[in-house]
Amino acid sequence: MFFLPVAVIQSGDSFYTLDVSGLNTMTTPTELVAPLWALMAIAAIIILIAFAAIFLYKKRVLQIRFCVFNALLLIGFYGLVAYFTWKISGQADIFHFSPRIALSFPLISLILDYLAIRNIGADEALVRSLERLR
């Protein structure tokens, strides 16, 4: 997500790319029109939490909490993209939003977070049931 455009926006005769870093023009010398620091911050936090959750395999309950928090941040990422798109569309006469492949990455990550939460919970239940047998 950091290196690919999330969407291409047409406002009148101008074309802009919506990246995690902000809204950029598509002219030859690219120019940052509006910085979107909130998107960059939330994307960085999502990456760090997902990376940290991988190494918490010995603390399954904490790993589940990290995955749930990461899922909430992914939903918040989509909310921020929708908010910034709505804000930009209110300033333009003719507006066309064209999403790119990078906009589907958080959805894929959300599905994988759900699967991880479910399977980590099953592992935790299995470990607790085996502790009762001792």
GROMACS .gro file of C-alpha atoms in nm:
model
  134
    1MET     CA    1   0.000   0.000   0.000
    2PHE     CA    2   0.288   0.236   0.065
    3PHE     CA    3   0.421   0.215  -0.289
    4LEU     CA    4   0.105   0.187  -0.501
    5PRO     CA    5  -0.170   0.443  -0.561
    6VAL     CA    6  -0.492   0.368  -0.378
    7ALA     CA    7  -0.711   0.548  -0.632
    8VAL     CA    8  -0.707   0.784  -0.927
    9ILE     CA    9  -0.936   1.083  -0.897
   10GLN     CA   10  -1.054   1.301  -1.184
   11SER     CA   11  -1.172   1.644  -1.086
   12GLY     CA   12  -1.272   1.847  -1.390
   13ASP     CA   13  -0.980   1.826  -1.634
   14SER     CA   14  -0.723   1.741  -1.364
   15PHE     CA   15  -0.614   1.392  -1.263
   16TYR     CA   16  -0.485   1.311  -0.915
   17THR     CA   17  -0.352   0.998  -0.748
   18LEU     CA   18  -0.456   0.920  -0.395
   19ASP     CA   19  -0.163   0.756  -0.217
   20VAL     CA   20  -0.113   0.677   0.147
   21SER     CA   21   0.104   0.987   0.166
   22GLY     CA   22  -0.153   1.220   0.014
   23LEU     CA   23  -0.320   1.352  -0.296
   24ASN     CA   24  -0.069   1.403  -0.580
   25THR     CA   25  -0.104   1.547  -0.928
   26MET     CA   26  -0.038   1.321  -1.225
   27THR     CA   27   0.163   1.579  -1.417
   28THR     CA   28   0.529   1.513  -1.500
   29PRO     CA   29   0.669   1.688  -1.191
   30THR     CA   30   0.436   1.534  -0.935
   31GLU     CA   31   0.312   1.782  -0.680
   32LEU     CA   32   0.163   1.703  -0.341
   33VAL     CA   33  -0.176   1.875  -0.333
   34ALA     CA   34  -0.300   1.759   0.006
   35PRO     CA   35  -0.096   1.558   0.257
   36LEU     CA   36  -0.294   1.285   0.430
   37TRP     CA   37  -0.080   1.210   0.734
   38ALA     CA   38  -0.360   1.020   0.903
   39LEU     CA   39  -0.364   0.758   0.626
   40MET     CA   40   0.011   0.719   0.641
   41ALA     CA   41   0.010   0.689   1.020
   42ILE     CA   42  -0.269   0.432   1.028
   43ALA     CA   43  -0.104   0.228   0.748
   44ALA     CA   44   0.226   0.227   0.938
   45ILE     CA   45   0.055   0.120   1.261
   46ILE     CA   46  -0.129  -0.159   1.076
   47ILE     CA   47   0.200  -0.291   0.940
   48LEU     CA   48   0.374  -0.276   1.279
   49ILE     CA   49   0.090  -0.448   1.466
   50ALA     CA   50   0.059  -0.723   1.204
   51PHE     CA   51   0.435  -0.782   1.220
   52ALA     CA   52   0.433  -0.786   1.601
   53ALA     CA   53   0.141  -1.031   1.611
   54ILE     CA   54   0.344  -1.285   1.415
   55PHE     CA   55   0.603  -1.310   1.692
   56LEU     CA   56   0.353  -1.338   1.978
   57TYR     CA   57   0.283  -1.705   1.913
   58LYS     CA   58   0.359  -1.802   2.275
   59LYS     CA   59   0.108  -1.548   2.408
   60ARG     CA   60  -0.204  -1.646   2.215
   61VAL     CA   61  -0.452  -1.424   2.400
   62LEU     CA   62  -0.237  -1.116   2.337
   63GLN     CA   63  -0.195  -1.227   1.976
   64ILE     CA   64  -0.575  -1.239   1.937
   65ARG     CA   65  -0.605  -0.890   2.086
   66PHE     CA   66  -0.345  -0.757   1.842
   67CYS     CA   67  -0.535  -0.915   1.552
   68VAL     CA   68  -0.866  -0.766   1.666
   69PHE     CA   69  -0.708  -0.422   1.706
   70ASN     CA   70  -0.548  -0.458   1.363
   71ALA     CA   71  -0.888  -0.546   1.213
   72LEU     CA   72  -1.040  -0.235   1.370
   73LEU     CA   73  -0.758  -0.024   1.226
   74LEU     CA   74  -0.818  -0.174   0.881
   75ILE     CA   75  -1.184  -0.078   0.901
   76GLY     CA   76  -1.073   0.269   1.014
   77PHE     CA   77  -0.842   0.288   0.713
   78TYR     CA   78  -1.137   0.235   0.480
   79GLY     CA   79  -1.332   0.493   0.677
   80LEU     CA   80  -1.054   0.748   0.634
   81VAL     CA   81  -1.027   0.679   0.260
   82ALA     CA   82  -1.404   0.725   0.228
   83TYR     CA   83  -1.393   1.045   0.433
   84PHE     CA   84  -1.107   1.198   0.232
   85THR     CA   85  -1.274   1.099  -0.095
   86TRP     CA   86  -1.601   1.257   0.020
   87LYS     CA   87  -1.414   1.570   0.129
   88ILE     CA   88  -1.237   1.599  -0.208
   89SER     CA   89  -1.557   1.532  -0.403
   90GLY     CA   90  -1.734   1.818  -0.225
   91GLN     CA   91  -1.477   2.064  -0.363
   92ALA     CA   92  -1.507   1.958  -0.729
   93ASP     CA   93  -1.767   2.014  -0.998
   94ILE     CA   94  -1.709   1.692  -1.190
   95PHE     CA   95  -1.572   1.408  -0.983
   96HIS     CA   96  -1.475   1.056  -1.083
   97PHE     CA   97  -1.322   0.804  -0.840
   98SER     CA   98  -1.134   0.508  -0.986
   99PRO     CA   99  -1.003   0.261  -0.724
  100ARG     CA  100  -0.681   0.069  -0.783
  101ILE     CA  101  -0.562  -0.274  -0.671
  102ALA     CA  102  -0.396  -0.135  -0.357
  103LEU     CA  103  -0.740  -0.050  -0.216
  104SER     CA  104  -0.819  -0.423  -0.197
  105PHE     CA  105  -0.513  -0.508   0.015
  106PRO     CA  106  -0.670  -0.398   0.347
  107LEU     CA  107  -0.979  -0.609   0.267
  108ILE     CA  108  -0.760  -0.914   0.206
  109SER     CA  109  -0.575  -0.839   0.529
  110LEU     CA  110  -0.907  -0.808   0.712
  111ILE     CA  111  -1.014  -1.152   0.590
  112LEU     CA  112  -0.678  -1.300   0.691
  113ASP     CA  113  -0.706  -1.133   1.035
  114TYR     CA  114  -1.046  -1.297   1.082
  115LEU     CA  115  -0.904  -1.637   0.990
  116ALA     CA  116  -0.608  -1.583   1.224
  117ILE     CA  117  -0.834  -1.484   1.515
  118ARG     CA  118  -1.049  -1.792   1.462
  119ASN     CA  119  -0.757  -2.034   1.442
  120ILE     CA  120  -0.560  -1.880   1.728
  121GLY     CA  121  -0.873  -1.911   1.942
  122ALA     CA  122  -0.903  -2.277   1.844
  123ASP     CA  123  -0.538  -2.334   1.939
  124GLU     CA  124  -0.592  -2.165   2.275
  125ALA     CA  125  -0.898  -2.382   2.342
  126LEU     CA  126  -0.700  -2.695   2.251
  127VAL     CA  127  -0.413  -2.600   2.484
  128ARG     CA  128  -0.652  -2.531   2.772
  129SER     CA  129  -0.831  -2.861   2.721
  130LEU     CA  130  -0.501  -3.048   2.726
  131GLU     CA  131  -0.399  -2.873   3.048
  132ARG     CA  132  -0.712  -3.009   3.216
  133LEU     CA  133  -0.614  -3.365   3.126
  134ARG     CA  134  -0.285  -3.346   3.314
   0.00000   0.00000   0.00000
